[in-house]
Short mmCIF file of C-alpha atoms in Angstrom, two decimals:
data_model
loop_
_atom_site.label_atom_id
_atom_site.label_comp_id
_atom_site.label_asym_id
_atom_site.label_seq_id
_atom_site.Cartn_x
_atom_site.Cartn_y
_atom_site.Cartn_z
CA UNK A 299 46.13 34.40 0.94
CA UNK A 300 47.89 36.54 -1.67
CA UNK A 301 51.52 35.85 -2.51
CA UNK A 302 53.55 38.99 -1.76
CA UNK A 303 56.62 38.02 -3.78
CA UNK A 304 57.85 40.57 -6.33
CA UNK A 305 56.52 40.62 -9.87
CA UNK A 306 58.97 38.81 -12.18
CA UNK A 307 60.93 41.36 -14.15
CA UNK A 308 59.96 44.31 -11.95
CA UNK A 309 62.59 46.96 -11.18
CA UNK A 310 64.96 46.86 -8.27
CA UNK A 311 67.16 49.45 -6.64
CA UNK A 312 64.38 51.79 -5.54
CA UNK A 313 63.07 52.79 -8.97
CA UNK A 314 59.53 54.20 -8.89
CA UNK A 315 56.92 51.69 -9.99
CA UNK A 316 54.37 52.87 -12.54
CA UNK A 317 51.24 50.75 -12.96
CA UNK A 318 48.65 50.93 -15.75
CA UNK A 319 45.42 48.95 -15.43
CA UNK A 320 43.06 48.47 -18.38
CA UNK A 321 39.95 46.33 -18.70
CA UNK A 322 40.20 45.15 -22.29
CA UNK A 323 42.88 43.58 -24.50
CA UNK A 324 42.01 46.15 -27.17
CA UNK A 325 42.93 48.92 -24.72
CA UNK A 326 46.20 47.17 -23.90
CA UNK A 327 47.46 46.49 -27.43
CA UNK A 328 48.55 50.04 -28.37
CA UNK A 329 50.33 50.41 -25.02
CA UNK A 330 52.14 47.08 -25.40
CA UNK A 331 53.39 48.06 -28.85
CA UNK A 332 54.34 51.64 -28.01
CA UNK A 333 56.18 50.92 -24.77
CA UNK A 334 57.68 47.60 -25.99
CA UNK A 335 56.18 45.70 -23.06
CA UNK A 336 56.84 41.98 -22.62
CA UNK A 337 54.44 39.37 -21.23
CA UNK A 338 55.49 38.32 -17.73
CA UNK A 339 57.09 34.89 -17.42
CA UNK A 340 56.01 32.71 -15.67
CA UNK A 341 52.33 33.36 -16.49
CA UNK A 342 50.27 35.20 -13.88
CA UNK A 343 46.57 35.13 -12.95
CA UNK A 344 46.05 38.29 -15.01
CA UNK A 345 47.72 39.26 -18.30
CA UNK A 346 50.76 41.21 -17.07
CA UNK A 347 53.21 43.10 -19.28
CA UNK A 348 56.46 44.65 -18.06
CA UNK A 349 59.38 46.79 -19.13
CA UNK A 350 61.82 48.41 -16.70
CA UNK A 351 59.73 50.33 -14.16
CA UNK A 352 56.42 50.15 -16.06
CA UNK A 353 53.77 47.44 -15.71
CA UNK A 354 50.45 46.91 -17.47
CA UNK A 355 47.66 44.61 -16.25
CA UNK A 356 44.55 43.59 -18.20
CA UNK A 357 41.92 43.28 -15.49
CA UNK A 358 38.83 42.17 -17.36
CA UNK A 359 35.57 44.11 -17.52
CA UNK A 360 33.63 45.28 -14.48
CA UNK A 361 34.37 46.93 -11.15
CA UNK A 362 34.87 43.69 -9.21
CA UNK A 363 37.31 42.32 -11.79
CA UNK A 364 39.27 45.57 -11.72
CA UNK A 365 39.29 45.66 -7.92
CA UNK A 366 40.54 42.07 -7.70
CA UNK A 367 43.29 42.67 -10.26
CA UNK A 368 44.38 45.90 -8.56
CA UNK A 369 44.63 44.15 -5.20
CA UNK A 370 46.57 41.29 -6.77
CA UNK A 371 49.06 43.66 -8.39
CA UNK A 372 49.60 45.67 -5.22
CA UNK A 373 50.10 42.56 -3.10
CA UNK A 374 52.68 41.40 -5.64
CA UNK A 375 54.62 44.67 -5.33
CA UNK A 376 54.54 45.20 -1.57
CA UNK A 377 58.33 45.71 -1.65
CA UNK A 378 57.88 49.07 -3.43
CA UNK A 379 55.05 51.59 -3.18
CA UNK A 380 54.01 52.70 -6.69
CA UNK A 381 54.71 56.27 -7.76
CA UNK A 382 51.72 56.28 -10.12
CA UNK A 383 48.66 54.10 -10.68
CA UNK A 384 46.72 54.81 -13.86
CA UNK A 385 43.34 53.32 -14.70
CA UNK A 386 43.02 53.83 -18.45
CA UNK A 387 40.14 52.93 -20.72
CA UNK A 388 37.03 53.91 -22.62
CA UNK A 389 33.90 55.55 -21.23
CA UNK A 390 30.59 56.95 -22.39
CA UNK A 391 29.44 60.58 -22.12
CA UNK A 392 26.21 62.31 -23.18
CA UNK A 393 27.75 64.94 -25.44
CA UNK A 394 31.57 64.87 -25.37
CA UNK A 395 32.96 63.98 -28.81
CA UNK A 396 34.17 60.47 -29.58
CA UNK A 397 37.92 60.27 -29.00
CA UNK A 398 38.21 63.03 -26.40
CA UNK A 399 40.28 62.01 -23.37
CA UNK A 400 39.33 63.26 -19.92
CA UNK A 401 40.77 62.91 -16.44
CA UNK A 402 38.37 61.81 -13.73
CA UNK A 403 38.15 64.54 -11.10
CA UNK A 404 35.93 62.32 -8.96
CA UNK A 405 34.82 58.70 -9.23
CA UNK A 406 31.41 57.61 -7.96
CA UNK A 407 30.24 54.05 -7.41
CA UNK A 408 26.46 54.18 -7.66
CA UNK A 409 26.14 50.61 -6.41
CA UNK A 410 27.92 51.14 -3.08
CA UNK A 411 27.35 54.91 -2.77
CA UNK A 412 31.07 55.62 -2.49
CA UNK A 413 33.11 58.38 -4.07
CA UNK A 414 36.77 59.29 -4.43
CA UNK A 415 38.54 62.53 -5.35
CA UNK A 416 41.52 61.76 -7.56
CA UNK A 417 44.90 63.32 -8.19
CA UNK A 418 44.95 65.89 -11.00
CA UNK A 419 48.37 65.97 -12.69
CA UNK A 420 49.77 69.25 -13.94
CA UNK A 421 50.67 70.10 -17.54
CA UNK A 422 48.52 67.55 -19.35
CA UNK A 423 46.40 68.14 -22.47
CA UNK A 424 43.21 66.85 -20.83
CA UNK A 425 40.28 68.48 -19.08
CA UNK A 426 38.64 66.95 -16.00
CA UNK A 427 35.19 65.44 -15.65
CA UNK A 428 33.09 63.57 -13.11
CA UNK A 429 33.13 59.77 -13.61
CA UNK A 430 30.36 57.37 -12.59
CA UNK A 431 30.94 53.60 -12.46
CA UNK A 432 27.95 51.41 -13.22
CA UNK A 433 27.56 47.63 -13.55
CA UNK A 434 26.41 47.80 -17.19
CA UNK A 435 27.19 50.10 -20.13
CA UNK A 436 25.27 53.37 -19.84
CA UNK A 437 22.74 53.81 -22.64
CA UNK A 438 20.56 56.68 -21.39
CA UNK A 439 23.26 59.23 -20.44
CA UNK A 440 20.99 60.85 -17.86
CA UNK A 441 23.79 62.88 -16.25
CA UNK A 442 26.51 65.14 -17.67
CA UNK A 443 29.34 62.82 -16.66
CA UNK A 444 31.60 60.05 -17.89
CA UNK A 445 30.31 56.49 -17.43
CA UNK A 446 32.49 53.39 -17.12
CA UNK A 447 32.37 49.96 -15.48
CA UNK A 448 35.76 49.70 -13.71
CA UNK A 449 37.05 52.87 -12.05
CA UNK A 450 35.28 52.41 -8.71
CA UNK A 451 36.86 48.97 -8.27
CA UNK A 452 40.28 50.44 -9.06
CA UNK A 453 39.77 53.23 -6.52
CA UNK A 454 38.45 50.91 -3.82
CA UNK A 455 41.52 48.67 -3.98
CA UNK A 456 44.14 51.33 -4.67
CA UNK A 457 43.09 53.67 -1.87
CA UNK A 458 43.15 50.76 0.59
CA UNK A 459 46.55 49.38 -0.42
CA UNK A 460 48.47 52.22 -2.10
CA UNK A 461 47.56 55.16 0.11
CA UNK A 462 49.71 58.13 -0.86
CA UNK A 463 50.29 57.06 -4.44
CA UNK A 464 49.08 59.24 -7.27
CA UNK A 465 45.85 57.59 -8.43
CA UNK A 466 44.67 58.73 -11.86
CA UNK A 467 41.78 57.68 -14.08
CA UNK A 468 42.03 58.66 -17.74
CA UNK A 469 39.05 57.84 -19.94
CA UNK A 470 38.61 58.20 -23.69
CA UNK A 471 35.06 58.84 -24.88
CA UNK A 472 33.86 55.86 -26.94
CA UNK A 473 30.11 56.48 -27.12
CA UNK A 474 27.54 59.24 -26.68
CA UNK A 475 23.93 59.99 -27.58
CA UNK A 476 24.77 60.31 -31.28
CA UNK A 477 27.02 57.23 -31.44
CA UNK A 478 25.77 54.61 -28.95
CA UNK A 479 27.72 51.87 -27.24
CA UNK A 480 26.56 49.21 -29.71
CA UNK A 481 28.90 50.68 -32.35
CA UNK A 482 32.04 49.99 -30.34
CA UNK A 483 34.42 47.26 -31.51
CA UNK A 484 37.97 46.23 -30.66
CA UNK A 485 39.64 48.06 -33.54
CA UNK A 486 37.87 51.27 -32.62
CA UNK A 487 38.94 50.95 -28.99
CA UNK A 488 42.59 50.46 -29.94
CA UNK A 489 42.49 53.50 -32.24
CA UNK A 490 41.01 55.66 -29.49
CA UNK A 491 43.77 54.72 -27.05
CA UNK A 492 46.51 55.03 -29.68
CA UNK A 493 45.53 58.63 -30.39
CA UNK A 494 46.50 59.61 -26.84
CA UNK A 495 49.83 57.77 -26.50
CA UNK A 496 51.92 60.99 -26.57
CA UNK A 497 49.93 62.46 -23.68
CA UNK A 498 50.05 59.18 -21.77
CA UNK A 499 53.82 59.07 -22.13
CA UNK A 500 54.05 62.67 -20.95
CA UNK A 501 52.02 61.75 -17.87
CA UNK A 502 54.24 58.75 -17.14
CA UNK A 503 57.33 60.90 -17.64
CA UNK A 504 56.21 63.26 -14.89
CA UNK A 505 56.13 60.24 -12.55
CA UNK A 506 59.56 58.85 -13.45
CA UNK A 507 59.00 56.77 -16.58
CA UNK A 508 62.28 55.75 -18.23
CA UNK A 509 61.86 55.80 -21.99
CA UNK A 510 61.33 57.88 -25.09
CA UNK A 511 58.60 58.43 -27.64
CA UNK A 512 60.08 55.61 -29.72
CA UNK A 513 59.80 53.17 -26.82
CA UNK A 514 62.45 51.86 -24.49
CA UNK A 515 66.01 51.41 -25.54
CA UNK A 516 67.22 47.85 -25.20
#
């Protein structure tokens, strides 16, 4: 049975909750620095970082890990429905350039033959693309789509427990036919995410994020 008590350090007084879920520590590091997030105390089952009305969870790789972490986070915040849930991370694509960020218009889980149509925010710098979640990194790029390993798990949990929230998947292209997945390392991943911090902050601002480009005021 999940504990439904509030997340330590989460906002009170009806502030909108904004959740970011990433798979990898390398994806989290630029966000932690930029938004001045603090590790939750006491420790939680997943790495959890907080500041005012923003939370960041590192889920681990794979759809099941992401689904479990999303469910855990939503059970922990049952007192307040989130205004925005953002699944952020890297993804492969056959021909999109390395470093391009794209919103997932739809997410498909090839394993369970499920699909979800996601919220498309207005006034962002990103185009939209189809996203396919697979259990292993995609190396053949057979379809003109993004490929990741987590988004379907995020959608499965979030649509069940946060119905009505704005669910967004934002993926940064990390590999393609010219630069395969084997070339990816942690430093590269952090650089790819860091490049899009201004747009990410703009997206959070539309949903009620309290902060500035220089991070939160103390």
